XYZ file of N, CA, C and O in Angstrom:
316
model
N -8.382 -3.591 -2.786
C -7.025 -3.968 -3.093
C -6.381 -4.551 -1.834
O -6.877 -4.199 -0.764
N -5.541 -5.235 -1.817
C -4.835 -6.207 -1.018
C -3.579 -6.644 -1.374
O -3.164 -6.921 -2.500
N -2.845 -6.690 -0.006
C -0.828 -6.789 -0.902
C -1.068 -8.587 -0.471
O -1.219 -9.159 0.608
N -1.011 -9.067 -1.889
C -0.509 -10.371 -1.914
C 1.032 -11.113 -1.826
O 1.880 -10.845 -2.678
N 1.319 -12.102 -0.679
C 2.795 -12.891 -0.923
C 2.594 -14.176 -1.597
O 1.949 -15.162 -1.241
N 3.132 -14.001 -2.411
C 3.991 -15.428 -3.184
C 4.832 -16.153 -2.866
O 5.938 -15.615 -2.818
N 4.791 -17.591 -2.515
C 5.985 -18.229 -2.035
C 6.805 -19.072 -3.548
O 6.335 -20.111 -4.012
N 7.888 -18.481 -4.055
C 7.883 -20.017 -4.919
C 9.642 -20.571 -4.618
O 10.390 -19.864 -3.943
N 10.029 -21.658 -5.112
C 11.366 -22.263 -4.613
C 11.993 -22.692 -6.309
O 11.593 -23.569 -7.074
N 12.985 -21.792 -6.458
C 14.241 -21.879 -7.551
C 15.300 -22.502 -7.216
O 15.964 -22.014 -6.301
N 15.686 -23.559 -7.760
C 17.184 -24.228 -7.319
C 17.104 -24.682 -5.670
O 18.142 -24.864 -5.034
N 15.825 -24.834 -5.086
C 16.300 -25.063 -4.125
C 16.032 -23.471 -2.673
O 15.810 -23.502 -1.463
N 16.214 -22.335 -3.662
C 15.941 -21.376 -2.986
C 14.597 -20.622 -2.687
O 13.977 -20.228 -3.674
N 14.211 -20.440 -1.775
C 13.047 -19.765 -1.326
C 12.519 -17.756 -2.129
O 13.013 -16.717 -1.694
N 11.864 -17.802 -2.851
C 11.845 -16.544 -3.220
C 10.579 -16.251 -2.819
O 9.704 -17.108 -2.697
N 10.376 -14.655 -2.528
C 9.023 -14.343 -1.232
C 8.876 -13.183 -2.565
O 9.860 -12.601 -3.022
N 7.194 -12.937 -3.174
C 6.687 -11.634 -4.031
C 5.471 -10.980 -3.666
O 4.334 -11.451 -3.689
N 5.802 -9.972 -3.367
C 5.128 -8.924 -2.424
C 4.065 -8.026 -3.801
O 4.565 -7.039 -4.342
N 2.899 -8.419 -4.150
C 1.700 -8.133 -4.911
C 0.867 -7.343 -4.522
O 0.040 -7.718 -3.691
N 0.851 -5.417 -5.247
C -0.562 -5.742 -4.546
C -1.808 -5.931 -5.862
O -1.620 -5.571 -7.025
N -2.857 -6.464 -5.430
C -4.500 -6.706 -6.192
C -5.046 -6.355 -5.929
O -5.095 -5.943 -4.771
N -6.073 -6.193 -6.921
C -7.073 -6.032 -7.158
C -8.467 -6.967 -7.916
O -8.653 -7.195 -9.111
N -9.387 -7.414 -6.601
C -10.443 -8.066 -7.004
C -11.441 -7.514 -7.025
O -11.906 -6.697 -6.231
N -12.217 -8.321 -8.821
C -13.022 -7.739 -9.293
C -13.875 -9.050 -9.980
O -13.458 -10.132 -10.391
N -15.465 -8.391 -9.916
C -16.105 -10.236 -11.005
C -16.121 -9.626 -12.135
O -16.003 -8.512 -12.645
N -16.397 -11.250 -12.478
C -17.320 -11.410 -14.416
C -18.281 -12.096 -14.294
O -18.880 -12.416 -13.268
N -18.508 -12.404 -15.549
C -19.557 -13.673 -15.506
C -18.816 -14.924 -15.267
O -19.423 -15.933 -14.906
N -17.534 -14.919 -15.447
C -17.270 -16.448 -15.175
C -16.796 -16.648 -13.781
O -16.330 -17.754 -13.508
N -16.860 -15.527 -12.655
C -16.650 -15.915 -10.928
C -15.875 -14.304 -11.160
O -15.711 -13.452 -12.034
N -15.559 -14.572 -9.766
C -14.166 -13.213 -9.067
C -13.045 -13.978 -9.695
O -12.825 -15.173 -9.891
N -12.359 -12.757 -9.960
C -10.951 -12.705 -10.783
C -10.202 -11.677 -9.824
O -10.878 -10.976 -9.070
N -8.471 -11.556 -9.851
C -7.814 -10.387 -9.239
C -6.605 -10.621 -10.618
O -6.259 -11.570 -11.321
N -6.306 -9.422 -10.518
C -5.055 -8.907 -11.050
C -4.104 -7.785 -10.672
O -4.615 -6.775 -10.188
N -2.978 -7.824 -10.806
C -1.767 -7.782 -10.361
C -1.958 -5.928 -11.049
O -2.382 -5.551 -12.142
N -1.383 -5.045 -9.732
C -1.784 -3.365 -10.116
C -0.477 -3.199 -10.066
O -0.019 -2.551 -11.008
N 0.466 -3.669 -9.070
C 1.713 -3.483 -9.060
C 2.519 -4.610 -8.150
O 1.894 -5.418 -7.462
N 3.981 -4.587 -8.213
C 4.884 -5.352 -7.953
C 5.942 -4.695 -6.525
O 7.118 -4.453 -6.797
N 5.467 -4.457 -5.132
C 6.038 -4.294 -4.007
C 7.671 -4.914 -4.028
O 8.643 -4.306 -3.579
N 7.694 -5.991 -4.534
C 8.904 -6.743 -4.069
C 10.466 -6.126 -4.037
O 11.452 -6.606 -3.478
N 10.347 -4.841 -4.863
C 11.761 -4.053 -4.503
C 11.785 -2.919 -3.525
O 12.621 -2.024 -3.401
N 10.903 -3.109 -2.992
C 10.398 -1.630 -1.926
C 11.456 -2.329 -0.404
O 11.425 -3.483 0.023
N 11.838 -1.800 -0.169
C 12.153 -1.537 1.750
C 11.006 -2.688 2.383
O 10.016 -3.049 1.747
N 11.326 -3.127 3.626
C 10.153 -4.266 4.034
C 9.825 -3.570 4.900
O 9.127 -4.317 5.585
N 9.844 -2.322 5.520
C 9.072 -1.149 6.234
C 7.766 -0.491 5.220
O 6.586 -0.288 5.505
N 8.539 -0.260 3.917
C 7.516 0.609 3.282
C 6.127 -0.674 2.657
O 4.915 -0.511 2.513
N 6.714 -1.478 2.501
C 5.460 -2.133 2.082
C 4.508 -3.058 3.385
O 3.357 -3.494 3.345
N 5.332 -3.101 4.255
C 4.261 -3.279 5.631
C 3.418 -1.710 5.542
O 2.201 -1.677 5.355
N 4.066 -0.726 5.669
C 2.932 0.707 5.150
C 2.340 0.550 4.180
O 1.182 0.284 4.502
N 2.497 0.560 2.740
C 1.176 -0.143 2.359
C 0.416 -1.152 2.467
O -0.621 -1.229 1.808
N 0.736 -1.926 3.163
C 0.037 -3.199 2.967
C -0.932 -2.895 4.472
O -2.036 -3.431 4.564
N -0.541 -2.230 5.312
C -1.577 -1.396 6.071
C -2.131 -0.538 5.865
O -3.261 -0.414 6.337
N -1.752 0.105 5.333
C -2.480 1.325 4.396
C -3.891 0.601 3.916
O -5.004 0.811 4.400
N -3.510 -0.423 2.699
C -4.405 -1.058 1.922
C -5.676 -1.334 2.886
O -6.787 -0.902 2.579
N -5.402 -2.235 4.322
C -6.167 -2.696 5.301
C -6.987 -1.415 5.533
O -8.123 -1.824 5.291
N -7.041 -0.830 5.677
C -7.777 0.880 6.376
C -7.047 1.384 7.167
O -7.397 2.521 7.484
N -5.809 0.874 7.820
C -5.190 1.378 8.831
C -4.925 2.783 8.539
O -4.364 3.143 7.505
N -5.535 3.974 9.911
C -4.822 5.095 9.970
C -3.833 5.408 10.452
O -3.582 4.505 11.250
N -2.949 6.244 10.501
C -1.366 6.282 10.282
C -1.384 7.777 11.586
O -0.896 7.747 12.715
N -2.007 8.779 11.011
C -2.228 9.922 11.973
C -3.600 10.366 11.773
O -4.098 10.562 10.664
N -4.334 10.554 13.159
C -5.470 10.754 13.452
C -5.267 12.645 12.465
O -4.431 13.466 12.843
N -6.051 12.855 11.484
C -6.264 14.492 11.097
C -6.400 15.336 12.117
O -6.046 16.512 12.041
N -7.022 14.710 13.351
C -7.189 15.762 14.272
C -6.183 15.820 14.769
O -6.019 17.037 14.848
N -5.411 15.407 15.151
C -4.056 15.490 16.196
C -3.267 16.508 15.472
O -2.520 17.325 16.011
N -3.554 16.361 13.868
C -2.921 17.495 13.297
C -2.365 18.612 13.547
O -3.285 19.205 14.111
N -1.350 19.437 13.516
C -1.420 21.120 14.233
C -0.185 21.794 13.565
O 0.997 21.967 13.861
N -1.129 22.135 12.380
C 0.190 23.103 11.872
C 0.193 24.614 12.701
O -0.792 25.098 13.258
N 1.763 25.314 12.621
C 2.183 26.507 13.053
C 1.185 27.347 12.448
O 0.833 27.056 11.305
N 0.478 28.709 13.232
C -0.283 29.574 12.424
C 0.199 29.799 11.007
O -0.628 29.759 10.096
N 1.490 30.035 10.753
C 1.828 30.812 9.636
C 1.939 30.390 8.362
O 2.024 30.977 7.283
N 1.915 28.723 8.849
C 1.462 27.664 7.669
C 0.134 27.173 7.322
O -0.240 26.374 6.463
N -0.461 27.829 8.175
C -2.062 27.701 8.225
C -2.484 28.909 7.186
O -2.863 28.684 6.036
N -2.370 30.125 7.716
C -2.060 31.233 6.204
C -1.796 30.585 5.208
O -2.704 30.087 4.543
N -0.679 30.461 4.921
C 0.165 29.984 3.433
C -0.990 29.001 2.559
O -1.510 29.096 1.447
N -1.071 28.172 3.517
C -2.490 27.007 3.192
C -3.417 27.819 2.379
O -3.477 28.030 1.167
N -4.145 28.226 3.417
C -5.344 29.395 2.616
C -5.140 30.177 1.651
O -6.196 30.392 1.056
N -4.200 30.748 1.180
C -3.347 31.645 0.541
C -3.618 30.574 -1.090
O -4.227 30.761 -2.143
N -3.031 29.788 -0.684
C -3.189 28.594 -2.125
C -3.957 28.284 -2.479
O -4.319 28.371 -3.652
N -4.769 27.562 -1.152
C -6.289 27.486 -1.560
C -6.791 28.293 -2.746
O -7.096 27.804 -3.833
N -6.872 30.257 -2.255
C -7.871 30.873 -2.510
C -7.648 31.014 -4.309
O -8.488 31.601 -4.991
């Protein structure tokens, strides 16, 4: 999957659509289609997905460090 932009021009005005896809084949070549529509999101949150999408990691798991007592609670649910 991949966040696609759209450029198209209404009246004169510039409108920008923030896509993300999904490509997939057939027999007749690669095809993509449209999974969802970004374009009302914040332009922070969809630079996060649209890195996201890339592989980008965000926080290393290891750097991780919950307080002991939420480390319990964790396990607790787990079990």
């Amino acid at each position: 999957m991949f966040v696609q932009i759209t450029r198209s021009t209404q009246a004169g005005r510039i409108y920008l659509t923030y896509l993300v896809r999904e490509s997939f084949r057939t027999a007749d070549g690669p095809r993509s289609r449209t999974v969802c529509n970004l374009t009302p999101l914040p332009p922070e949150t969809r630079d996060l997905i649209a890195q996201s999408l890339r592989g980008q990691s965000f926080v290393p798991t290891d750097a991780l460090e919950l307080p002991e007592l939420e480390k319990r609670s964790l396990c607790l649910m787990a079990a």
